[in-house]
Amino acid sequence: MIEADDLRFFAAIAAAPSLAAAARALDVSPPAVTQRLRSLEARLGVKLVDRGGRRLALTGEGELLAKRGRDIVGALDALNDTLLERRGEVAGDLRIVAPFGFGRRFVAPLAAQFREAHPRLRLDLTLVDRLSHAPPESWDIAIHIGAPNVAAHLAMRRLAPNARLLCAAPDYLARAGTPARPADLRNHACIALRENDEDVTMWHFSARQAGTTERIRIAPTLSTNDGEVAKAWAVAGQGLIVRSEWDVTEDLESERLVRILGDYDLPPAPVVALMGTERAARSARSRRFLDALAASLRTPPWRISTASPQTAP
Amino acid sequence: MIEADDLRFFAAIAAAPSLAAAARALDVSPPAVTQRLRSLEARLGVKLVDRGGRRLALTGEGELLAKRGRDIVGALDALNDTLLERRGEVAGDLRIVAPFGFGRRFVAPLAAQFREAHPRLRLDLTLVDRLSHAPPESWDIAIHIGAPNVAAHLAMRRLAPNARLLCAAPDYLARAGTPARPADLRNHACIALRENDEDVTMWHFSARQAGTTERIRIAPTLSTNDGEVAKAWAVAGQGLIVRSEWDVTEDLESERLVRILGDYDLPPAPVVALMGTERAARSARSRRFLDALAASLRTPPWRISTASPQTAP
DNA sequence: CTCTATCATTAAGTTTGCCTTAATAGAGAA
DNA sequence: TTCTCTATTAAGGCAAACTTAATGATAGAG
């Protein structure tokens, strides 16, 4: 008889571009995938995957199995969750995705603490440079900085406010001068941080007093996809950066960096959580984890000693 | 992670009055049930069954698991069937229930033949004395003689016509005389065959010429639940029986028995098939089996050489 | 072109889950 | 009581699914 685990196994194959990739996703060796697929096909008496050289393609029966299997596995996992929840204990698998910088600084410590409080929980924290690289099926919770432009249909929960600040190193400003208006940025070295598929060279300013907005298309002299690198460049006096409050608060305090154009606000980038699936959104462990994370961010660490230009909603 | 086989396993426990009974139903030893149940409970972290001495009762979580598990296993089995059907091959499990006499004589040979034609099929033929003893969940197809009074909501298919005949042994008639009208039966020894929860002591006669009907409440001198025994008694001259055409045709030919009150019809008892579940009704193997059985009964063996009082529809 | 990396597969050995038998203990009926 | 059925523990066996090791095949790099 066909088993739910066969469906999970085949779902991994259906989602992977090759049997070897499926083996990696399943944490088993390639021969295990070959053998098990063969045995599954033999048991059903149906060919499921056409192995055309290096490319693999599902047969009609394979598509059917993958499609209907998805629902069955979903129902089984939901049942599992219900039973775990009844017990009042947080257990099972929890797959979290977070950006490299924020994840390392704020999610990882909380994850360790949460895991310690719930011994039967298996927790995976994957740090990514952009969320679009991790499909929603591959995670239960994604932490994101700023309003997500992808996957707007997913359930979302705000965890903490977070402003973006224009900053530079004091010695850079001593050399290049301090801009007084957004338009002055055209004559400055700007460092672009390519994250989250945003239009990172279009900087939006809104004058806090006048309520007017200005947009500047900067021509980055340096660009990177890594926040640490961008900030290091800025600290080294390479130019201006727009960076999240959570990352530069310490640097502003220690005056490695100085805030510029303080009369203007940049678009805020609140810390939000996304739910990968319906199941994730409802599951007790997801809720409990986000409760814990939200609590740890309630007075965001980066606000404790900084007078922020924005107040929490 | 919980598996579909765990759900099947637990469904058996939920349906059984004791763990030992579940073990019998599952074809395993009692320790296997104990161990596996314990491991399942440990894995879920939830107690599923309250073992109060000899009686067992499901906990709330146990009820939940049994209830939601049913749907999941059903979906999985349906998926299995779909794939088997796509292959065009008849495979999987087929559980047939039939009455003792008819099953042994007509269903068993066809079942063997059908099984031989489909090597990947597992077939179980359970002979029962009354259908009400076998709940619809326990079979895919039930063969029944006469319009079923139980489970009228189940899908039904007529397989062959079958009349009931009033018969007796010649030497009994020589001794006791031959009844001319139904009312004469009051003065005769009647043998009752208690089958199918019918009202077996109320014999209904309809005069074929006049179109009138008569009901006689007989007082059986002998009664049994076994058709073979009833017929043997009749052949031995113990009295009158009402018996299905399929069973007495040979005896009438060989004149071990003689038909009585030939001008009257008794209520017919067509051979019908019932489907235990929606799934059974749709599955290819059920359809194919019933096609084969219907074909083998198309010219019912018991009609080949007998002029029947009823003709096929 | 050759070289190299990756992929898919076969073969053979190992682990692990689930079953078995055997033995122990308790509850209820004869 | 004794007998029977039930539930459980302990110890051993089997089969499924994994592992490592080795082979052939294919695509892209140099």
XYZ file of C-alpha atoms (C1' of nucleotides) in Angstrom:
686
model
C 0.000 0.000 0.000
C 1.160 3.523 -0.718
C 2.390 5.485 2.298
C 2.356 9.147 3.226
C 6.117 9.085 3.360
C 6.154 7.961 -0.259
C 4.179 11.086 -1.074
C 6.623 13.290 0.800
C 9.464 11.544 -0.971
C 7.906 12.000 -4.371
C 7.010 15.613 -3.656
C 10.710 16.289 -3.151
C 11.488 14.671 -6.494
C 8.744 16.605 -8.232
C 10.090 19.857 -6.828
C 13.734 19.178 -7.621
C 15.424 19.637 -11.000
C 17.272 16.319 -10.718
C 17.319 13.197 -8.623
C 20.617 14.310 -7.133
C 19.056 17.612 -6.082
C 16.144 15.719 -4.569
C 18.632 13.581 -2.657
C 20.221 16.712 -1.215
C 16.836 18.142 -0.285
C 15.915 14.881 1.416
C 19.243 14.569 3.231
C 19.936 11.158 1.741
C 22.375 9.745 -0.762
C 21.594 9.663 -4.506
C 21.320 5.865 -4.640
C 18.614 5.993 -2.000
C 16.541 8.188 -4.300
C 17.093 5.998 -7.333
C 16.247 2.815 -5.471
C 13.245 4.162 -3.706
C 11.820 5.732 -6.817
C 12.217 2.457 -8.666
C 10.551 0.535 -5.882
C 7.708 3.043 -5.747
C 7.174 2.753 -9.478
C 7.267 -1.010 -9.221
C 4.777 -1.023 -6.381
C 2.344 1.193 -8.244
C 3.049 -0.533 -11.526
C 3.328 2.883 -13.138
C 6.242 4.913 -14.422
C 6.352 8.208 -12.565
C 9.421 9.997 -13.911
C 10.828 10.044 -17.414
C 14.590 10.077 -17.060
C 15.680 11.659 -20.313
C 19.423 11.846 -19.924
C 20.070 14.566 -17.383
C 16.659 16.206 -17.412
C 13.806 14.563 -15.586
C 10.130 15.034 -16.353
C 7.109 13.726 -14.498
C 4.777 11.452 -16.401
C 1.040 12.043 -16.275
C 0.819 9.624 -13.370
C 3.697 11.413 -11.686
C 1.916 14.737 -11.947
C -1.215 13.158 -10.544
C 0.647 11.625 -7.647
C 2.422 14.865 -6.815
C -0.726 16.945 -7.027
C -3.042 14.747 -5.023
C -0.261 13.767 -2.684
C 0.201 17.381 -1.704
C -3.310 17.573 -0.254
C -2.992 14.292 1.579
C 0.328 15.172 3.159
C -1.094 18.557 4.050
C -4.056 16.959 5.793
C -1.769 14.584 7.647
C 0.548 17.354 8.778
C -2.422 19.401 9.910
C -3.648 16.443 11.942
C -0.205 16.106 13.428
C -0.218 19.760 14.392
C -3.632 19.510 15.963
C -2.514 16.662 18.167
C 0.688 18.424 19.156
C -1.268 21.534 19.943
C -3.695 19.613 22.118
C -0.802 18.487 24.184
C 0.006 22.130 24.850
C 3.564 21.429 23.915
C 5.446 23.065 21.083
C 6.949 20.307 18.957
C 7.573 19.304 15.379
C 9.467 21.169 12.696
C 9.796 24.924 12.383
C 11.616 26.336 9.384
C 12.516 30.002 9.627
C 14.019 32.201 6.957
C 15.580 35.580 7.791
C 17.906 38.104 6.176
C 21.598 37.565 6.876
C 22.246 40.616 9.034
C 19.046 40.843 11.018
C 18.797 37.102 11.299
C 22.225 36.686 12.765
C 21.832 39.552 15.199
C 18.249 39.203 16.427
C 16.598 36.002 15.211
C 19.357 33.507 15.924
C 19.676 34.229 19.669
C 15.904 34.112 20.127
C 15.727 30.875 18.126
C 18.288 29.244 20.394
C 16.380 30.378 23.465
C 13.043 29.193 22.019
C 14.477 25.833 21.103
C 15.808 25.411 24.612
C 12.359 26.027 26.040
C 10.799 23.373 23.788
C 12.866 20.192 23.711
C 10.718 18.347 21.170
C 11.004 21.124 18.610
C 13.292 20.861 15.604
C 14.179 24.332 14.373
C 15.949 25.344 11.193
C 17.084 28.928 10.602
C 18.118 29.682 7.061
C 19.689 33.075 6.371
C 19.197 34.397 2.847
C 20.190 37.503 0.979
C 16.853 37.867 -0.721
C 13.571 36.302 0.151
C 12.686 35.598 -3.465
C 15.383 32.936 -3.453
C 13.434 30.899 -0.929
C 10.023 29.718 -2.171
C 7.211 29.895 0.393
C 6.908 26.097 0.381
C 10.383 25.865 1.827
C 9.690 27.726 5.050
C 7.069 28.265 7.711
C 8.048 31.754 8.820
C 10.052 34.368 6.969
C 11.371 37.461 8.691
C 11.592 40.405 6.357
C 12.715 44.001 6.658
C 10.360 46.414 4.929
C 7.018 45.942 3.222
C 7.456 42.834 1.099
C 6.930 43.339 -2.613
C 6.866 39.616 -3.241
C 4.182 37.260 -2.098
C 1.762 39.955 -1.011
C -0.914 37.282 -0.638
C 0.794 35.678 2.329
C -0.331 36.309 5.870
C 1.800 39.026 7.435
C 2.468 40.170 10.968
C 4.318 43.334 12.005
C 6.939 42.679 14.655
C 8.740 45.996 15.169
C 9.070 49.428 13.576
C 12.345 50.209 11.893
C 13.409 53.423 10.146
C 15.989 53.784 7.446
C 18.699 56.365 8.001
C 21.101 58.115 5.680
C 24.560 57.928 7.217
C 28.210 58.535 6.514
C 31.535 58.426 8.336
C 32.680 61.720 9.904
C 35.918 61.754 7.979
C 34.071 61.280 4.692
C 31.922 64.302 5.502
C 35.010 66.269 6.454
C 36.431 65.524 3.017
C 33.352 65.721 0.814
C 31.187 68.091 2.762
C 27.796 67.443 4.366
C 24.781 67.474 2.012
C 22.028 69.878 3.027
C 19.301 68.800 0.634
C 18.575 65.498 -1.143
C 19.587 66.981 -4.459
C 23.087 67.418 -3.115
C 23.520 63.662 -3.153
C 24.231 63.771 -6.865
C 27.674 65.107 -6.024
C 28.406 62.472 -3.398
C 29.680 58.931 -3.382
C 26.703 56.698 -2.676
C 26.870 53.074 -1.605
C 23.998 50.894 -2.821
C 22.850 47.866 -0.889
C 21.108 45.483 -3.275
C 18.640 43.626 -1.142
C 15.195 42.158 -1.607
C 14.844 43.027 -5.264
C 14.073 46.598 -4.390
C 14.848 49.581 -6.582
C 17.891 50.373 -4.459
C 19.213 53.305 -6.448
C 16.024 55.343 -6.087
C 16.157 57.047 -2.733
C 12.897 58.594 -1.439
C 13.025 61.523 0.981
C 10.117 63.217 2.686
C 10.720 66.541 4.420
C 9.338 66.137 7.884
C 8.377 69.776 8.272
C 7.054 70.624 4.829
C 5.537 67.237 4.126
C 6.962 67.275 0.604
C 8.785 64.354 -1.001
C 11.789 64.118 -3.249
C 13.176 61.233 -5.235
C 16.801 60.952 -6.192
C 18.212 58.384 -8.595
C 21.693 57.847 -7.265
C 24.608 56.516 -9.264
C 26.282 54.180 -6.827
C 30.045 54.299 -6.662
C 29.980 51.054 -4.732
C 27.286 48.432 -4.472
C 26.937 45.124 -2.699
C 24.304 42.682 -1.601
C 25.667 42.410 1.915
C 24.700 44.849 4.626
C 27.859 44.221 6.640
C 30.029 45.061 3.666
C 28.034 48.189 2.848
C 28.329 49.454 6.383
C 32.027 48.620 6.562
C 32.569 50.666 3.400
C 30.658 53.561 4.886
C 32.566 53.368 8.149
C 35.760 53.324 6.092
C 34.715 56.641 4.574
C 33.793 55.329 1.116
C 30.508 57.222 0.933
C 26.901 57.520 2.028
C 24.607 54.636 2.878
C 20.944 54.203 3.541
C 20.760 51.629 6.252
C 18.249 50.228 8.704
C 18.092 51.775 12.112
C 18.705 48.359 13.738
C 22.085 48.085 12.074
C 23.515 51.594 12.498
C 22.295 52.586 15.943
C 25.490 51.413 17.612
C 27.629 53.101 15.009
C 25.778 56.368 15.446
C 26.239 56.159 19.210
C 29.922 55.482 18.900
C 30.121 58.142 16.173
C 31.726 55.820 13.671
C 28.826 57.051 11.543
C 26.866 60.288 11.514
C 23.301 60.755 10.463
C 22.723 63.072 7.509
C 19.659 65.002 6.321
C 18.009 64.474 9.678
C 15.115 66.675 8.636
C 14.043 64.105 6.084
C 12.518 60.697 6.550
C 13.315 57.751 4.341
C 10.629 55.078 3.750
C 10.399 52.990 6.898
C 11.230 49.321 6.771
C 9.310 47.639 9.569
C 10.318 44.172 10.680
C 7.561 41.801 9.575
C 6.948 38.097 9.589
C 5.389 36.207 6.687
C 3.711 32.823 6.870
C 4.700 30.393 4.165
C 1.544 28.329 4.210
C -1.920 28.254 5.682
C -0.747 25.500 7.927
C 2.206 27.543 9.152
C -0.032 30.487 9.866
C -2.298 28.426 12.065
C 0.217 26.219 13.778
C 0.836 26.747 17.452
C 4.607 26.642 17.163
C 4.610 29.428 14.567
C 2.407 31.602 16.698
C 4.403 30.914 19.821
C 7.679 31.645 18.096
C 6.443 34.929 16.693
C 5.006 35.866 20.065
C 8.440 35.311 21.539
C 10.191 37.201 18.778
C 7.752 40.095 18.952
C 8.209 40.247 22.712
C 11.967 40.359 22.379
C 11.598 43.208 19.878
C 8.871 45.057 21.754
C 11.340 47.720 22.833
C 13.646 47.196 19.916
C 17.236 46.902 21.130
C 18.232 49.508 18.587
C 15.877 52.052 20.134
C 16.832 51.742 23.752
C 19.315 54.583 23.658
C 18.534 56.306 20.397
C 16.056 59.098 19.891
C 14.414 57.797 16.755
C 12.936 60.092 14.164
C 9.870 57.845 14.132
C 7.859 56.575 17.068
C 6.251 53.211 17.231
C 2.685 53.135 15.885
C 6.255 12.199 11.598
C 2.945 10.389 11.615
C 2.336 7.894 8.820
C -0.732 6.726 6.939
C -0.066 3.215 8.167
C -0.282 4.514 11.727
C -3.753 5.763 10.902
C -4.786 2.403 9.470
C -3.357 0.738 12.540
C -5.164 3.040 14.907
C -8.403 2.744 12.963
C -8.307 -0.975 13.648
C -7.834 -0.317 17.348
C -10.640 2.207 17.394
C -12.969 -0.263 15.722
C -12.070 -3.217 17.932
C -13.402 -3.916 21.419
C -9.961 -4.844 22.750
C -6.344 -4.713 21.744
C -6.388 -8.464 21.277
C -9.306 -8.152 18.882
C -7.456 -5.426 17.003
C -4.472 -7.737 16.754
C -6.648 -10.409 15.184
C -8.153 -7.929 12.764
C -4.675 -6.739 11.789
C -3.276 -10.265 11.434
C -0.532 -9.606 13.956
C 0.268 -10.801 17.446
C -1.041 -8.956 20.519
C 2.406 -7.732 21.579
C 2.802 -6.026 18.233
C -0.321 -3.988 18.956
C 0.765 -3.076 22.455
C 4.223 -2.017 21.351
C 3.146 -0.101 18.337
C 0.417 1.718 20.193
C 2.878 2.711 22.874
C 5.358 3.938 20.322
C 2.655 5.895 18.524
C 1.561 7.522 21.747
C 5.160 8.335 22.580
C 5.761 9.816 19.168
C 2.690 12.029 19.371
C 3.282 12.789 23.014
C -0.403 12.106 23.616
C -2.287 9.253 25.257
C -4.698 7.769 22.736
C -6.336 4.873 24.542
C -7.373 4.540 28.158
C -6.704 0.940 29.143
C -9.106 0.402 31.989
C -8.593 -3.242 32.834
C -10.232 -5.230 30.058
C -12.231 -2.417 28.488
C -10.491 0.121 26.331
C -11.752 3.629 25.603
C -10.360 6.222 23.249
C -9.258 9.501 24.734
C -10.326 12.774 23.132
C -7.138 12.761 21.116
C -7.770 9.162 20.151
C -11.213 10.027 18.830
C -9.744 12.921 16.912
C -7.042 10.760 15.386
C -9.501 8.055 14.379
C -11.969 10.498 12.895
C -9.602 12.630 10.876
C -7.457 9.637 10.031
C -10.396 8.007 8.288
C -10.582 10.789 5.704
C -6.857 10.808 5.101
C -6.627 7.073 4.609
C -9.652 7.263 2.346
C -7.999 9.922 0.211
C -4.827 7.894 0.030
C -6.633 4.720 -0.962
C -8.569 6.620 -3.593
C -5.312 7.954 -4.998
C -3.957 4.447 -5.040
C -6.991 3.234 -6.955
C -6.726 6.038 -9.463
C -3.148 5.119 -10.235
C -3.926 1.420 -10.513
C -6.834 2.181 -12.788
C -4.653 4.330 -15.030
C -2.453 1.368 -15.540
C -5.444 -0.550 -16.848
C -4.541 -3.392 -14.570
C -6.734 -4.781 -11.848
C -4.719 -4.787 -8.646
C -4.980 -4.037 -4.966
C -7.371 -5.504 -2.412
C -10.868 -6.760 -3.088
C -12.958 -7.944 -0.163
C -16.079 -9.861 -1.076
C -18.814 -11.066 1.206
C -21.322 -13.687 0.101
C -23.834 -16.075 1.670
C -22.493 -19.491 2.565
C -24.367 -21.575 0.018
C -24.384 -19.306 -2.973
C -20.890 -18.084 -2.248
C -19.416 -21.534 -2.155
C -21.214 -22.701 -5.275
C -21.069 -19.685 -7.580
C -18.857 -16.930 -6.215
C -15.840 -18.941 -5.117
C -15.104 -20.528 -8.524
C -15.457 -17.194 -10.290
C -13.253 -15.544 -7.675
C -10.490 -18.074 -8.272
C -10.739 -17.545 -11.999
C -10.733 -13.755 -11.625
C -7.757 -13.853 -9.336
C -5.875 -15.981 -11.829
C -6.504 -13.420 -14.548
C -5.153 -10.580 -12.390
C -1.940 -11.577 -10.655
C -1.514 -8.345 -8.689
C -4.930 -8.633 -7.079
C -5.405 -9.780 -3.507
C -8.877 -11.202 -3.063
C -10.661 -12.155 0.118
C -13.964 -14.020 0.039
C -15.783 -14.136 3.355
C -18.862 -16.321 3.580
C -21.428 -15.209 6.141
C -24.778 -16.457 7.285
C -26.294 -13.018 7.471
C -25.103 -9.826 5.907
C -25.904 -7.771 8.966
C -23.021 -9.515 10.707
C -20.541 -7.865 8.350
C -20.513 -4.073 8.537
C -20.195 -2.295 5.174
C -16.777 -0.955 6.146
C -15.453 -4.489 6.219
C -16.111 -5.317 2.573
C -16.058 -3.837 -0.889
C -18.704 -6.035 -2.504
C -21.444 -8.049 -0.887
C -23.423 -10.626 -2.793
C -26.939 -10.991 -1.483
C -29.923 -13.120 -2.352
C -33.160 -11.154 -2.360
C -33.893 -7.484 -1.996
C -31.767 -6.392 0.935
C -33.662 -4.963 3.857
C -30.491 -3.662 5.444
C -28.373 -0.877 4.110
C -30.825 0.263 1.487
C -28.717 3.350 0.948
C -25.884 1.373 -0.569
C -25.357 1.197 -4.305
C -26.909 -1.997 -5.669
C -26.576 -3.948 -8.882
C -28.767 -6.823 -10.023
C -26.787 -9.832 -11.185
C -29.339 -12.559 -11.910
C -32.992 -13.392 -11.356
C -33.762 -16.114 -8.871
C -37.129 -17.506 -7.847
C -37.997 -19.164 -4.578
C -39.671 -22.543 -4.799
C -41.703 -24.560 -2.342
C -40.387 -28.128 -2.353
C -40.569 -31.420 -0.540
C -39.251 -34.948 -0.909
C -41.509 -37.401 -2.776
C -41.678 -39.803 0.140
C -42.747 -37.013 2.486
C -45.591 -36.154 0.117
C -46.523 -39.794 -0.122
C -46.831 -39.900 3.644
C -48.329 -36.486 4.402
C -50.153 -35.750 1.184
C -49.566 -32.955 -1.295
C -50.959 -29.545 -0.337
C -53.251 -28.017 -2.952
C -53.610 -24.515 -1.515
C -51.367 -22.385 0.696
C -53.768 -22.757 3.587
C -53.061 -26.493 3.585
C -49.573 -25.778 4.823
C -50.903 -25.370 8.351
C -51.210 -29.138 8.486
C -47.715 -29.814 7.198
C -44.248 -29.971 8.640
C -42.467 -26.822 7.545
C -38.730 -26.236 7.661
C -37.684 -22.642 8.273
C -34.406 -21.278 6.997
C -33.378 -18.313 9.124
C -31.340 -16.141 6.831
C -30.774 -12.457 6.369
C -32.931 -11.307 9.249
C -36.039 -11.884 7.176
C -39.417 -12.830 8.566
C -38.845 -16.428 7.630
C -42.035 -17.916 9.042
C -44.269 -15.701 6.958
C -44.611 -17.315 3.553
C -46.109 -15.160 0.763
C -47.922 -16.828 -2.138
C -49.347 -15.159 -5.222
C -51.639 -17.174 -7.450
C -50.234 -16.791 -10.939
C -53.602 -17.093 -12.672
C -55.852 -15.125 -10.347
C -53.279 -12.535 -9.320
C -54.359 -12.827 -5.704
C -51.971 -13.174 -2.788
C -52.046 -15.181 0.414
C -49.872 -15.022 3.497
C -49.325 -17.973 5.765
C -47.626 -17.842 9.149
C -46.026 -21.253 9.396
C -45.049 -22.935 12.617
C -41.739 -24.523 11.760
C -41.128 -28.022 12.984
C -37.481 -27.594 12.159
C -35.434 -24.446 11.663
C -31.832 -23.703 10.882
C -29.655 -20.896 9.600
C -27.898 -23.125 7.088
C -29.322 -23.739 3.647
C -27.487 -27.037 3.229
C -28.957 -28.370 6.434
C -32.450 -27.200 5.525
C -32.283 -28.860 2.153
C -30.829 -32.046 3.601
C -33.741 -32.202 6.026
C -36.199 -31.734 3.212
C -34.504 -34.380 1.062
C -34.686 -36.674 4.076
C -38.442 -36.212 4.104
C -38.629 -34.022 7.173
C -40.992 -31.504 5.608
C -41.482 -28.610 3.223
C -38.940 -25.927 2.429
C -38.920 -22.650 0.608
C -35.620 -22.546 -1.157
C -33.902 -20.577 -3.855
C -34.102 -21.895 -7.364
C -30.288 -21.940 -7.642
C -30.059 -24.453 -4.832
C -32.849 -26.896 -5.649
C -32.717 -27.065 -9.442
C -30.496 -30.131 -9.390
C -32.604 -31.791 -6.749
C -35.771 -31.189 -8.737
C -34.133 -32.646 -11.827
C -33.006 -35.735 -9.997
C -36.389 -35.878 -8.250
C -34.894 -35.931 -4.801
C -37.277 -33.020 -4.339
C -40.581 -32.156 -5.956
C -42.007 -28.714 -6.477
C -45.302 -28.001 -4.730
C -48.013 -25.427 -5.373
C -46.594 -24.730 -8.794
C -49.499 -22.436 -9.598
C -48.269 -19.999 -7.022
C -45.233 -17.747 -7.029
C -43.211 -16.969 -3.947
C -41.468 -13.572 -3.707
C -38.438 -13.677 -5.970
C -34.995 -13.335 -4.512
C -32.757 -11.908 -7.221
C -29.018 -12.164 -6.840
C -27.724 -8.649 -6.229
C -24.421 -7.038 -5.397
C -24.023 -4.238 -2.878
C -21.109 -1.809 -2.698
C -19.699 -1.229 0.734
C -18.320 2.214 0.144
C -18.282 4.970 -2.406
C -14.746 3.998 -3.152
C -15.675 0.388 -3.726
C -18.497 1.398 -6.026
C -16.178 3.423 -8.226
C -13.104 1.251 -8.207
C -12.166 -0.547 -11.384
C -11.572 -3.865 -9.699
C -15.064 -3.918 -8.196
C -16.635 -3.143 -11.528
C -14.544 -5.672 -13.352
C -15.298 -8.371 -10.829
C -19.022 -7.759 -10.968
C -18.893 -7.696 -14.761
C -17.276 -11.108 -14.638
C -19.727 -12.441 -12.068
C -22.731 -11.073 -13.948
C -21.421 -12.639 -17.157
C -21.015 -16.003 -15.495
C -24.601 -15.737 -14.235
C -26.072 -14.327 -17.439
C -27.660 -17.663 -18.221
C -27.865 -18.785 -14.621
C -26.566 -22.348 -14.265
C -29.696 -23.240 -12.399
C -31.874 -22.263 -15.361
C -30.087 -24.080 -18.122
C -32.281 -27.143 -17.937
C -35.189 -25.995 -15.813
C -38.350 -24.374 -17.045
C -38.553 -21.616 -14.509
C -41.806 -20.064 -13.408
C -40.172 -16.669 -13.957
C -38.290 -15.553 -17.028
C -35.300 -13.271 -16.948
C -36.151 -9.558 -17.255
C 39.419 18.025 -28.565
C 40.249 16.259 -23.593
C 39.396 16.902 -18.899
C 36.447 17.280 -15.158
C 32.341 17.592 -12.567
C 27.882 16.038 -11.981
C 24.380 12.779 -12.564
C 22.140 8.175 -12.506
C 22.648 3.713 -11.450
C 24.149 -1.104 -9.622
C 26.057 -3.948 -5.957
C 26.933 -5.112 -1.335
C 26.883 -4.195 3.537
C 24.480 -2.016 7.720
C 20.939 -0.120 10.483
C 16.452 0.179 12.311
C 11.569 -0.494 12.874
C 8.291 -3.818 13.389
C 7.203 -8.240 13.860
C 7.735 -12.722 16.169
C 7.843 -16.179 20.198
C 8.178 -16.916 25.101
C 7.143 -15.653 29.599
C 4.604 -12.892 33.307
C 0.582 -10.973 35.472
C -4.311 -9.684 36.058
C -9.510 -10.067 35.369
C -13.616 -12.582 34.807
C -16.384 -16.976 34.023
C -17.137 -21.946 34.936
C -10.256 -22.807 42.626
C -9.040 -23.412 37.551
C -9.414 -21.996 32.954
C -9.433 -18.551 29.518
C -8.694 -14.280 27.678
C -6.273 -10.011 27.971
C -2.261 -6.909 28.317
C 2.307 -6.463 28.852
C 7.682 -7.092 28.911
C 11.877 -9.201 27.011
C 14.650 -11.050 23.482
C 15.477 -12.453 18.794
C 14.560 -12.298 13.536
C 13.424 -10.275 9.176
C 12.844 -6.869 5.664
C 12.851 -2.158 4.109
C 15.579 1.672 3.459
C 19.654 3.542 4.163
C 24.815 3.623 3.531
C 29.461 3.375 0.889
C 31.894 2.070 -3.248
C 32.220 1.589 -8.016
C 30.660 2.160 -13.012
C 29.009 4.504 -17.056
C 27.144 8.557 -19.273
C 26.691 13.473 -20.309
C 27.516 18.456 -20.368
C 30.486 22.243 -19.952
C 35.296 24.197 -19.213
C 39.752 24.799 -20.756
